[in-house]
Tab-separated table of N, CA and C and ligand atoms in Angstrom:
chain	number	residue	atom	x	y	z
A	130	UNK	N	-14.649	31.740	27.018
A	130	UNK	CA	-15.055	30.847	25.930
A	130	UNK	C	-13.888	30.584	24.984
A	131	UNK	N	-12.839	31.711	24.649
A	131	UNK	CA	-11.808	31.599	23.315
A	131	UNK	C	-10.966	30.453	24.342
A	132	UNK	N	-10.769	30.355	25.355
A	132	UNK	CA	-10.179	28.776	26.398
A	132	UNK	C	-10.427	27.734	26.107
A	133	UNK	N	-11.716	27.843	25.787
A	133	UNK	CA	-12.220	26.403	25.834
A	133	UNK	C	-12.281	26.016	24.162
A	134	UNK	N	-12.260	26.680	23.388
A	134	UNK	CA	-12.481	26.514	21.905
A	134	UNK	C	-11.248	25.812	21.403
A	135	UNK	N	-10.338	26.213	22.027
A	135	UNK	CA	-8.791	26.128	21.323
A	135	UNK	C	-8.063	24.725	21.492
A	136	UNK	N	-8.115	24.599	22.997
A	136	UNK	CA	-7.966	23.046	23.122
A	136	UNK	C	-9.267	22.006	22.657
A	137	UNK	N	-10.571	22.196	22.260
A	137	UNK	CA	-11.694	20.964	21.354
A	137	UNK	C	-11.160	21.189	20.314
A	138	UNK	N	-10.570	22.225	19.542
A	138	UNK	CA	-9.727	22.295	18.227
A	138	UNK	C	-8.772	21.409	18.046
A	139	UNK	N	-8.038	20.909	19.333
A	139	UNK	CA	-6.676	20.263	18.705
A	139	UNK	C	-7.544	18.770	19.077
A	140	UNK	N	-8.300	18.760	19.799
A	140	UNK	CA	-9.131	17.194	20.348
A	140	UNK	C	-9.792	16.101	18.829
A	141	UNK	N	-9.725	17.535	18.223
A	141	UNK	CA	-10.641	16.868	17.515
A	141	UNK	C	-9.800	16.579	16.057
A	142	UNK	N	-8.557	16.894	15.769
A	142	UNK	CA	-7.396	16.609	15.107
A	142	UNK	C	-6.954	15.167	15.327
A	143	UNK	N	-6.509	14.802	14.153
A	143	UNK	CA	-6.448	13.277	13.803
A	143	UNK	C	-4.749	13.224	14.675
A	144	UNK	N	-4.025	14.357	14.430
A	144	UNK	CA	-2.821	14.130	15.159
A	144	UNK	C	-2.796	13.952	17.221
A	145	UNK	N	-3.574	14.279	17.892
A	145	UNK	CA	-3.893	13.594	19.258
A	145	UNK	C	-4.360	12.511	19.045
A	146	UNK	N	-4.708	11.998	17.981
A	146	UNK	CA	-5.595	10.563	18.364
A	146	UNK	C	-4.173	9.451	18.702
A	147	UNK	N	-4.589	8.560	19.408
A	147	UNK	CA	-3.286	7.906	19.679
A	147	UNK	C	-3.039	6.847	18.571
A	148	UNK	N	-1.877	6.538	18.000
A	148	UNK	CA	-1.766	5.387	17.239
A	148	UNK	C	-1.814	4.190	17.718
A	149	UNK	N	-2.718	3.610	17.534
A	149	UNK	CA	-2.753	2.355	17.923
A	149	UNK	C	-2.442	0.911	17.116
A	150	UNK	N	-1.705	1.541	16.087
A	150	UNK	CA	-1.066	0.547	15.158
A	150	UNK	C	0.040	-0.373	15.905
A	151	UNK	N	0.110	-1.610	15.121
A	151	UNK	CA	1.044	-2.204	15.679
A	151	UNK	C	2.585	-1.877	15.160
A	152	UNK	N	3.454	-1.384	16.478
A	152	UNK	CA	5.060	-1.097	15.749
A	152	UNK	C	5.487	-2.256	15.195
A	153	UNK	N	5.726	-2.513	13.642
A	153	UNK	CA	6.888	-3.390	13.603
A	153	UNK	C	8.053	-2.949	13.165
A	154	UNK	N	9.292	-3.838	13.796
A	154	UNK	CA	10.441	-3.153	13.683
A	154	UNK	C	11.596	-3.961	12.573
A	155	UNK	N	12.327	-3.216	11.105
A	155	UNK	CA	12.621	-4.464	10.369
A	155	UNK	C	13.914	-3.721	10.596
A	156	UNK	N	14.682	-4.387	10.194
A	156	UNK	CA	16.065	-4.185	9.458
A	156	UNK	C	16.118	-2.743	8.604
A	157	UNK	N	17.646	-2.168	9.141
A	157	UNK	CA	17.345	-0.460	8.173
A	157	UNK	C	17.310	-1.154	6.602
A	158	UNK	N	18.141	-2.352	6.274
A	158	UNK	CA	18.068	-2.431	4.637
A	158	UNK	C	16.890	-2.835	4.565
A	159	UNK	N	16.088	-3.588	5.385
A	159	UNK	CA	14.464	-4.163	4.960
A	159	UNK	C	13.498	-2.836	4.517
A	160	UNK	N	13.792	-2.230	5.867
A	160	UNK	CA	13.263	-0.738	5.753
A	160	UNK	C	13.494	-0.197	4.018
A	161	UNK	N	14.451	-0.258	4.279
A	161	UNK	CA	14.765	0.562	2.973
A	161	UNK	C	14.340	0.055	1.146
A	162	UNK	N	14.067	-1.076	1.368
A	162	UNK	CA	14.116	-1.881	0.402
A	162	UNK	C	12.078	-1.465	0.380
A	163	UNK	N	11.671	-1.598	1.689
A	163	UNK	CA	10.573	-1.686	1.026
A	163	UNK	C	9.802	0.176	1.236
A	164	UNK	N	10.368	0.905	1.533
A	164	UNK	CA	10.028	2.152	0.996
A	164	UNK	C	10.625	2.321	-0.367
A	165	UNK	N	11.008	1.732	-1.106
A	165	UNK	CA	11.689	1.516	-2.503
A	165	UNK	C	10.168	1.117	-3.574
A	166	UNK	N	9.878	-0.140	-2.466
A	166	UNK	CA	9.097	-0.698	-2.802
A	166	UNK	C	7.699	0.343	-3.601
A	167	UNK	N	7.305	0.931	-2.141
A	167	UNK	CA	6.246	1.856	-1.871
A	167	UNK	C	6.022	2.467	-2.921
A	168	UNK	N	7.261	3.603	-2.992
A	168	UNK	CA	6.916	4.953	-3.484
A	168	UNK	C	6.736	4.116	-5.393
A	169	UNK	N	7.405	3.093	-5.870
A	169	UNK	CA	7.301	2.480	-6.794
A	169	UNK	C	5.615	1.842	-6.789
A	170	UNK	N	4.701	1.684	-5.880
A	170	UNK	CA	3.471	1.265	-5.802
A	170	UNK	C	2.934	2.380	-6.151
A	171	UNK	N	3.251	3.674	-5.733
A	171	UNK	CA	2.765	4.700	-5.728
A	171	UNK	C	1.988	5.108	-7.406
A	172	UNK	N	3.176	4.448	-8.422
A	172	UNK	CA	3.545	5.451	-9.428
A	172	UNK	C	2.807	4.176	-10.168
A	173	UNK	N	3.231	3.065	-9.811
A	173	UNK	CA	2.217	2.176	-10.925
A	173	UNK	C	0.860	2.208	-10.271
A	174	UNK	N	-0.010	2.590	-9.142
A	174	UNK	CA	-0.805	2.601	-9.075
A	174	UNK	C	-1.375	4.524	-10.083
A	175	UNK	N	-0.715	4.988	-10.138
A	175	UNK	CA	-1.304	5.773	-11.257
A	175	UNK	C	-1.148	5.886	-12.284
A	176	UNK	N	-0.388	5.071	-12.727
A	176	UNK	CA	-0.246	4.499	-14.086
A	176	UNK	C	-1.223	4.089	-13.842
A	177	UNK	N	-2.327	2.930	-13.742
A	177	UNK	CA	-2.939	1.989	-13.684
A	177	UNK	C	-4.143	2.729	-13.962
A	178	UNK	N	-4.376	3.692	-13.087
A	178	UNK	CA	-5.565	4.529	-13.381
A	178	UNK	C	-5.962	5.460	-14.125
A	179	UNK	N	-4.786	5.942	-14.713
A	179	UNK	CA	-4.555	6.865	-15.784
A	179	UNK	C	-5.121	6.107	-16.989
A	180	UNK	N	-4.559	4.879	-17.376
A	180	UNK	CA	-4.934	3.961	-18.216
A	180	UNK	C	-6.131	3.731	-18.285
A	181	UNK	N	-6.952	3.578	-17.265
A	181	UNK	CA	-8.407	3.111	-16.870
A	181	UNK	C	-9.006	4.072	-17.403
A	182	UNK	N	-9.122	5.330	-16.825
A	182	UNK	CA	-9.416	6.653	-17.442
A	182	UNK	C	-9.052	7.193	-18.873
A	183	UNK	N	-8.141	6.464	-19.742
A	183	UNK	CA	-8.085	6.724	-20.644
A	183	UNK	C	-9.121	5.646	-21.554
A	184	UNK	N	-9.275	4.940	-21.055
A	184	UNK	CA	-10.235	4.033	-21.757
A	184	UNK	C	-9.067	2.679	-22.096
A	185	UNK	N	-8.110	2.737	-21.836
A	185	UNK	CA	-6.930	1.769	-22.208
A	185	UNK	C	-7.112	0.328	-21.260
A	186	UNK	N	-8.089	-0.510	-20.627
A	186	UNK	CA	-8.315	-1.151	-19.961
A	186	UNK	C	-7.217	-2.140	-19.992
A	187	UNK	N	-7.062	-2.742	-21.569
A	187	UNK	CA	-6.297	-3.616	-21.305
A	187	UNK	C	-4.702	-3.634	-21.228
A	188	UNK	N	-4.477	-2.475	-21.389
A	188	UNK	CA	-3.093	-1.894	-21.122
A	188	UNK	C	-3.079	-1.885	-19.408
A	189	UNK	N	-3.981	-1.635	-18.998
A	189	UNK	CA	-4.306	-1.102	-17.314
A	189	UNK	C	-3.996	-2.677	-17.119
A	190	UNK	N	-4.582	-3.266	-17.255
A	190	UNK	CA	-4.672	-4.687	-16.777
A	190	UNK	C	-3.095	-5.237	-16.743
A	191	UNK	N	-2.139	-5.176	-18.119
A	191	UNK	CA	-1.111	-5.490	-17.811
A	191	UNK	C	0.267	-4.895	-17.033
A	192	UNK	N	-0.304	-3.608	-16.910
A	192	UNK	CA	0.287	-2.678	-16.232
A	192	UNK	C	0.420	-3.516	-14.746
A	193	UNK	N	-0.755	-3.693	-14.298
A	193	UNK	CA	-1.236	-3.916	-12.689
A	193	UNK	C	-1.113	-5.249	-12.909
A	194	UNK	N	-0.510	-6.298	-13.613
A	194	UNK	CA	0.019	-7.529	-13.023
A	194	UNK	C	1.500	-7.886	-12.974
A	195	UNK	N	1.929	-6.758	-13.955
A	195	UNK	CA	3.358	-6.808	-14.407
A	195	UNK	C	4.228	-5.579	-13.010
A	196	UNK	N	3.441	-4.745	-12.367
A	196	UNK	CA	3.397	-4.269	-11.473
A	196	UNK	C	3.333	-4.366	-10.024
A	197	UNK	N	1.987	-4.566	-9.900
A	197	UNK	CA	1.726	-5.057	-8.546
A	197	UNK	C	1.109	-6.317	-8.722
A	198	UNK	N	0.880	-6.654	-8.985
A	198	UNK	CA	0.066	-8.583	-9.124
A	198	UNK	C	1.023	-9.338	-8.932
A	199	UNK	N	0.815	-10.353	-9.096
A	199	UNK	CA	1.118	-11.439	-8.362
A	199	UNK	C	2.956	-11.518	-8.766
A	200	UNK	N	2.634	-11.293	-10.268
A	200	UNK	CA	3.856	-11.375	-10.971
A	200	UNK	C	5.332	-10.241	-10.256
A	201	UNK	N	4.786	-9.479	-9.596
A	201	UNK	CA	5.630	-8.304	-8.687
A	201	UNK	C	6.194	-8.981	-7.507
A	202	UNK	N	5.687	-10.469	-7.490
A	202	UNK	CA	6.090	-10.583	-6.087
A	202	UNK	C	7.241	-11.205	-6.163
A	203	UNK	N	7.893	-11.565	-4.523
A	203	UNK	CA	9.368	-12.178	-5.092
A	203	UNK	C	10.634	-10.549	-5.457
A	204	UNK	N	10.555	-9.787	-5.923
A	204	UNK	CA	10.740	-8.415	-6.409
A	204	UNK	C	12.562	-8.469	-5.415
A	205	UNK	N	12.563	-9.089	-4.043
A	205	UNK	CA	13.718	-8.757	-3.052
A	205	UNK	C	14.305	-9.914	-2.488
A	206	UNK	N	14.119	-11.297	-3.264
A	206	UNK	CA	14.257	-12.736	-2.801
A	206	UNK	C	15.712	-12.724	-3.167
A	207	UNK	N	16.684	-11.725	-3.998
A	207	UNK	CA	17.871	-12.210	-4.648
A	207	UNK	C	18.993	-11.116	-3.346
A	208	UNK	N	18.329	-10.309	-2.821
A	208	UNK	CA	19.000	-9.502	-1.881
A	208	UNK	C	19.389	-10.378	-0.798
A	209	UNK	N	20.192	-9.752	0.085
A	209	UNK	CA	20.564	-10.488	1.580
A	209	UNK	C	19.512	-10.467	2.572
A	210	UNK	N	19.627	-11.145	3.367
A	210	UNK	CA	18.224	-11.818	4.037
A	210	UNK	C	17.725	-10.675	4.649
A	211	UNK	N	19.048	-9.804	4.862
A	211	UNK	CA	18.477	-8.242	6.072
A	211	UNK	C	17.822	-7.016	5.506
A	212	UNK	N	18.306	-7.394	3.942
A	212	UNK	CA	17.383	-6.090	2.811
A	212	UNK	C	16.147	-6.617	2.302
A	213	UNK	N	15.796	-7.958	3.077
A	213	UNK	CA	14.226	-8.848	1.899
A	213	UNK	C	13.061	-8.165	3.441
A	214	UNK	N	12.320	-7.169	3.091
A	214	UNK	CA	10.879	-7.014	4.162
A	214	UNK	C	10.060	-8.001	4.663
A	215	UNK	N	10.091	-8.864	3.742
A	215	UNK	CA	8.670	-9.852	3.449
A	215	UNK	C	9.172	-10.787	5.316
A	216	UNK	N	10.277	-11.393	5.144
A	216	UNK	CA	11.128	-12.449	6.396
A	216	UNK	C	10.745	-11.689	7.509
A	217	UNK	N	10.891	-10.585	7.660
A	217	UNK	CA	11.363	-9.710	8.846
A	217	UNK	C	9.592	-9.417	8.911
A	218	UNK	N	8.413	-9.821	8.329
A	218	UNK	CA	7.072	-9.267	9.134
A	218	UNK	C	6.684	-10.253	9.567
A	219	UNK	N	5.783	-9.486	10.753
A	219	UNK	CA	4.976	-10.900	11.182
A	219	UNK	C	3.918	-11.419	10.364
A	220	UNK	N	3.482	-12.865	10.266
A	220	UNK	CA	2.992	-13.297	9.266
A	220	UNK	C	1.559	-12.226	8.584
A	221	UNK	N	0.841	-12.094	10.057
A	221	UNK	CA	-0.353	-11.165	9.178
A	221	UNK	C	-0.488	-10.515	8.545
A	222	UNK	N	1.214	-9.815	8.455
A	222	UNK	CA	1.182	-8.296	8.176
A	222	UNK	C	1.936	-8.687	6.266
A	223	UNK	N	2.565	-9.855	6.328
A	223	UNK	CA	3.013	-10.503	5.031
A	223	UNK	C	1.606	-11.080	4.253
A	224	UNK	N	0.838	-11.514	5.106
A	224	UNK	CA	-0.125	-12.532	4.449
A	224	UNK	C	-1.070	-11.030	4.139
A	225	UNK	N	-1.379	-9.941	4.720
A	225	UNK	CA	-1.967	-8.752	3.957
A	225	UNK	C	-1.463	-8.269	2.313
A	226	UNK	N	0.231	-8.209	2.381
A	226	UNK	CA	0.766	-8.087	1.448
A	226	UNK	C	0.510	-8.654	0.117
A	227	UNK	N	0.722	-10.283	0.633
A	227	UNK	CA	0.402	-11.249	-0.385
A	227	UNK	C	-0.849	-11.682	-1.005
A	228	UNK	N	-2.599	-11.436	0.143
A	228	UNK	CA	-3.332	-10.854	-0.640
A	228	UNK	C	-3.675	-9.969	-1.623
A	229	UNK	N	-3.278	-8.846	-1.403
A	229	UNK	CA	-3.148	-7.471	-1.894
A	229	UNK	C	-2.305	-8.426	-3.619
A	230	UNK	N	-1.423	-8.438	-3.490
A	230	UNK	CA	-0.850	-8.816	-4.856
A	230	UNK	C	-2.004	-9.706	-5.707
A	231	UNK	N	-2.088	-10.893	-5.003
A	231	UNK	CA	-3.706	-11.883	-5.828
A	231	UNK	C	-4.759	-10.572	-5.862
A	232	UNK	N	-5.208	-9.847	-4.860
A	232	UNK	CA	-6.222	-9.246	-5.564
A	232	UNK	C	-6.295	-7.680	-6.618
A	233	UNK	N	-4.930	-7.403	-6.844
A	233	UNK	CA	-4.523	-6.706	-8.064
A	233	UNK	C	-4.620	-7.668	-9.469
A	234	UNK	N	-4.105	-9.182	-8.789
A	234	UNK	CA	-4.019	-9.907	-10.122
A	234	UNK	C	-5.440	-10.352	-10.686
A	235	UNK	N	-6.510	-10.698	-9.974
A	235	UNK	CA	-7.623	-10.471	-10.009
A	235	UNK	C	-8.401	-9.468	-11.172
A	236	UNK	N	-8.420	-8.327	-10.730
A	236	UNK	CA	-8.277	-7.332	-11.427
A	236	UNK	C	-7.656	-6.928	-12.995
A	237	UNK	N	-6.418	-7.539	-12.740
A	237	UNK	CA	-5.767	-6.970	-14.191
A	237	UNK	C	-6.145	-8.628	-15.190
A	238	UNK	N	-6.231	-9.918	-14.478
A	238	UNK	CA	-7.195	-10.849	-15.575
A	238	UNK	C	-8.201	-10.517	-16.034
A	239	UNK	N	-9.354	-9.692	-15.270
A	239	UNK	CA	-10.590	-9.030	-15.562
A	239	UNK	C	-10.275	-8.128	-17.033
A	240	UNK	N	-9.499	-6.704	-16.548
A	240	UNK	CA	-8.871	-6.119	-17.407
A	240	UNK	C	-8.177	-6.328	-18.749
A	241	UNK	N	-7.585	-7.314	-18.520
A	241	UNK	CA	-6.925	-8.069	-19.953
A	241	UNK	C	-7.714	-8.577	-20.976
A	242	UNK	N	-8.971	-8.778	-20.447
A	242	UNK	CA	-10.080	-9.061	-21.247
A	242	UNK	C	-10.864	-7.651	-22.277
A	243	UNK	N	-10.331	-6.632	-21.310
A	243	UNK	CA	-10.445	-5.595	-22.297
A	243	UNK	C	-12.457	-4.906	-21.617
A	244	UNK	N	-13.082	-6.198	-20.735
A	244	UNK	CA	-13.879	-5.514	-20.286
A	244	UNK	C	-14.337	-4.107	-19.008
A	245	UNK	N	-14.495	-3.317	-19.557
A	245	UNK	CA	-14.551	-1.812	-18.748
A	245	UNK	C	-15.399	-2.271	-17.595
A	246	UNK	N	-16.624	-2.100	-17.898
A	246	UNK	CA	-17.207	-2.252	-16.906
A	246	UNK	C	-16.939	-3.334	-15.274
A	247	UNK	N	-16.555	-4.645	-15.718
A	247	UNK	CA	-16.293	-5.457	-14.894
A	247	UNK	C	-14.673	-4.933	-14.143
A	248	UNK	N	-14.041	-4.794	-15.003
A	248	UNK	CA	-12.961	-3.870	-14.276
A	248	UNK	C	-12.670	-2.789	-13.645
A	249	UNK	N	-13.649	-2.101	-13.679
A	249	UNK	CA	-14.201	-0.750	-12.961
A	249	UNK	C	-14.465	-1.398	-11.457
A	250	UNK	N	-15.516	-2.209	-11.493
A	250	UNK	CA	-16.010	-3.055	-10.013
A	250	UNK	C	-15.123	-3.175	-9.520
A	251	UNK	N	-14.024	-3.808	-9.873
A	251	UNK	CA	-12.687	-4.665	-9.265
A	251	UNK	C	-11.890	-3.467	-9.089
A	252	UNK	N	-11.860	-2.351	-9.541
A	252	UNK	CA	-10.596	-1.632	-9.499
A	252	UNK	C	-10.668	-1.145	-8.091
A	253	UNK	N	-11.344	-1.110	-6.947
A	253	UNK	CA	-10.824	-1.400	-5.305
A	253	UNK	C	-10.076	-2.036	-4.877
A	254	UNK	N	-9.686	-3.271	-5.731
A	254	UNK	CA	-8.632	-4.194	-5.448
A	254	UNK	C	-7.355	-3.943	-5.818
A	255	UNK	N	-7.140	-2.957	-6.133
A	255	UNK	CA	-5.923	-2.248	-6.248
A	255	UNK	C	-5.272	-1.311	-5.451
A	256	UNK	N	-6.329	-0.809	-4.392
A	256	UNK	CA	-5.592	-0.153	-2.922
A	256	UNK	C	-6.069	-0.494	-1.648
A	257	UNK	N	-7.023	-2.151	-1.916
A	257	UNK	CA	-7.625	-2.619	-0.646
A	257	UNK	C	-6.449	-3.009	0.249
A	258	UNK	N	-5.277	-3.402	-0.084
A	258	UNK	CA	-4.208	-3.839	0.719
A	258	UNK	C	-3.406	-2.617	1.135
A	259	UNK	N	-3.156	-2.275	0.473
A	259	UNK	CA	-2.831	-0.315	0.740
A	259	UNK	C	-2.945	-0.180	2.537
A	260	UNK	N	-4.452	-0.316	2.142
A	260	UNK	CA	-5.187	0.897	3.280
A	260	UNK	C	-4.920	-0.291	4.433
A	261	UNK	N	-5.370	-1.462	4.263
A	261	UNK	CA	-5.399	-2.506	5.106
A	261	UNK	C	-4.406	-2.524	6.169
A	262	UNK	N	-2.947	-2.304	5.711
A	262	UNK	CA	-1.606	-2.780	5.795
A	262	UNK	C	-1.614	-1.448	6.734
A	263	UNK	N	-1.365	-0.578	5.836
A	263	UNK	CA	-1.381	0.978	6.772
A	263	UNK	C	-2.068	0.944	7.655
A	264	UNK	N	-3.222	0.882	7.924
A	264	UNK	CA	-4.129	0.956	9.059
A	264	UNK	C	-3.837	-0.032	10.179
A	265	UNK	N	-3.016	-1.274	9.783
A	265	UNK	CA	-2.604	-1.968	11.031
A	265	UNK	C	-1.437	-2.087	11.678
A	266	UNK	N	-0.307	-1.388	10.996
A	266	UNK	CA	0.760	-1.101	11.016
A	266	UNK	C	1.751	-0.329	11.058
A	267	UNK	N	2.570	0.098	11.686
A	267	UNK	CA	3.618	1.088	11.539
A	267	UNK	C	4.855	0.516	11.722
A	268	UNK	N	6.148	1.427	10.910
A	268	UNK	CA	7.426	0.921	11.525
A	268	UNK	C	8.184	1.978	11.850
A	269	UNK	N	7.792	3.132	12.438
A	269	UNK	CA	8.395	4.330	13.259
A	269	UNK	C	7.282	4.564	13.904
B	352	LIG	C1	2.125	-5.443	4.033
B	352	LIG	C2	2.049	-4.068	4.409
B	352	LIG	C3	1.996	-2.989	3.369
B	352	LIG	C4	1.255	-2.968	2.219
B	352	LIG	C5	0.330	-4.031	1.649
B	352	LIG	C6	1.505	-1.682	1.616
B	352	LIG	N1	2.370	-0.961	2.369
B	352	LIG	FE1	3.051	0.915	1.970
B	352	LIG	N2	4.267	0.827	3.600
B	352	LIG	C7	4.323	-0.215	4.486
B	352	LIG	C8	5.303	0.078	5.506
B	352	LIG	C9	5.660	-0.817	6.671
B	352	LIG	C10	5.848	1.352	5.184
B	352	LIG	C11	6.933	2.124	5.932
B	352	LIG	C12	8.295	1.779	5.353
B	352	LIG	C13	9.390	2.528	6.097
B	352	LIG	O1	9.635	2.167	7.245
B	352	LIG	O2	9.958	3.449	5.512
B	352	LIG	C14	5.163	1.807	3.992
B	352	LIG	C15	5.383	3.018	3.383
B	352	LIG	C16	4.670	3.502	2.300
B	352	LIG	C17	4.847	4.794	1.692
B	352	LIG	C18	5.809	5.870	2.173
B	352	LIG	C19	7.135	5.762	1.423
B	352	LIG	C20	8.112	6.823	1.902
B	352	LIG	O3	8.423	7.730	1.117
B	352	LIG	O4	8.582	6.740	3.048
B	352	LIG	C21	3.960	4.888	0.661
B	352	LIG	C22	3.740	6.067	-0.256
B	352	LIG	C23	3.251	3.621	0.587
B	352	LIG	N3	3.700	2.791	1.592
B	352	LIG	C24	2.292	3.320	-0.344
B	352	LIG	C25	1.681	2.078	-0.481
B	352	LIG	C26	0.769	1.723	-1.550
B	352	LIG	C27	0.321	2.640	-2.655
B	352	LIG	C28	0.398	0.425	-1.336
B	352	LIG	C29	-0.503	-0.443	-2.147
B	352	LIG	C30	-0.198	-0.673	-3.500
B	352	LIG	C31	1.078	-0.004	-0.114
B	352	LIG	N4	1.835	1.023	0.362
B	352	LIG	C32	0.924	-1.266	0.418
B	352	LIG	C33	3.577	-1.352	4.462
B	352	LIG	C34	2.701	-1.724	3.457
């Protein structure tokens, strides 16, 4: 029986499951530019929520347009064509991106209004592209 236990243990681990994401492959400066990007999403997305939780809505709101909204975008248009991410994806995987930004901006207009409640609803729209992007994608 301790045979058979050990290997349904690793079966059932998220690391055997096969990735079935799609590889895309960019440029090391694209690469690099947009794990820059990332770990910087990372930090204004908790800014953003910290704010929320503090009761600071409309601070949250300008946080998350001046951040990630719409106004963030563009962020790598002045670099060389081989350090900009956005060129180098295939469109779906850009047009995820570029949702994701409108529906942060979404959100932080809600927010700017200073209303809690309605901005609470919306505040999914601040890691719906997140998960989206990740889940269809890899570039290693
Ligand atoms: C359009 C696709 C896309 C979207 C949207 C996206 N990511 Fe990413 N993210 C990537 C890719 C591709 C990488 C891998 C970059 C690399 O090759 O290093 C990555 C890497 C990361 C990393 C790892 C950085 C590291 O240290 O290597 C973090 C953290 C991350 N993303 C967070 C986020 C957060 C938070 C959001 C939402 C605000 C987000 N991502 C939205 C595509 C996306």
């Amino acid at each position: 029986m301790k045979y058979f236990i050990f290997p349904l243990f690793f079966l059932s681990t998220a690391a055997m499951a096969e990735d079935a994401r799609q590889l895309v492959t960019l440029p090391p400066a694209a690469q690099e530019s947009l794990r820059q990007e990332m770990l910087d999403n990372l930090l204004a997305i908790n800014e953003v929520l910290a704010l929320m939780a503090e009761g600071k809505v409309k601070e949250a709101g300008a946080a998350a347009e001046a951040k990630l909204g719409m106004s963030a975008m563009g962020k790598h248009r002045s670099k060389p064509f081989d350090a900009r991410p956005g060129p180098h994806m295939p469109p779906a995987m850009h047009g995820i991106g570029m949702d994701g930004h409108k529906a942060v901006s979404e959100f932080a207009a809600v927010a700017k209004t200073g209303d809690r409640d309605k901005a609470l609803a919306l505040l999914p729209n601040l890691t719906s592209a997140c998960v989206g992007c990740h889940f269809s994608y890899r570039t290693r």
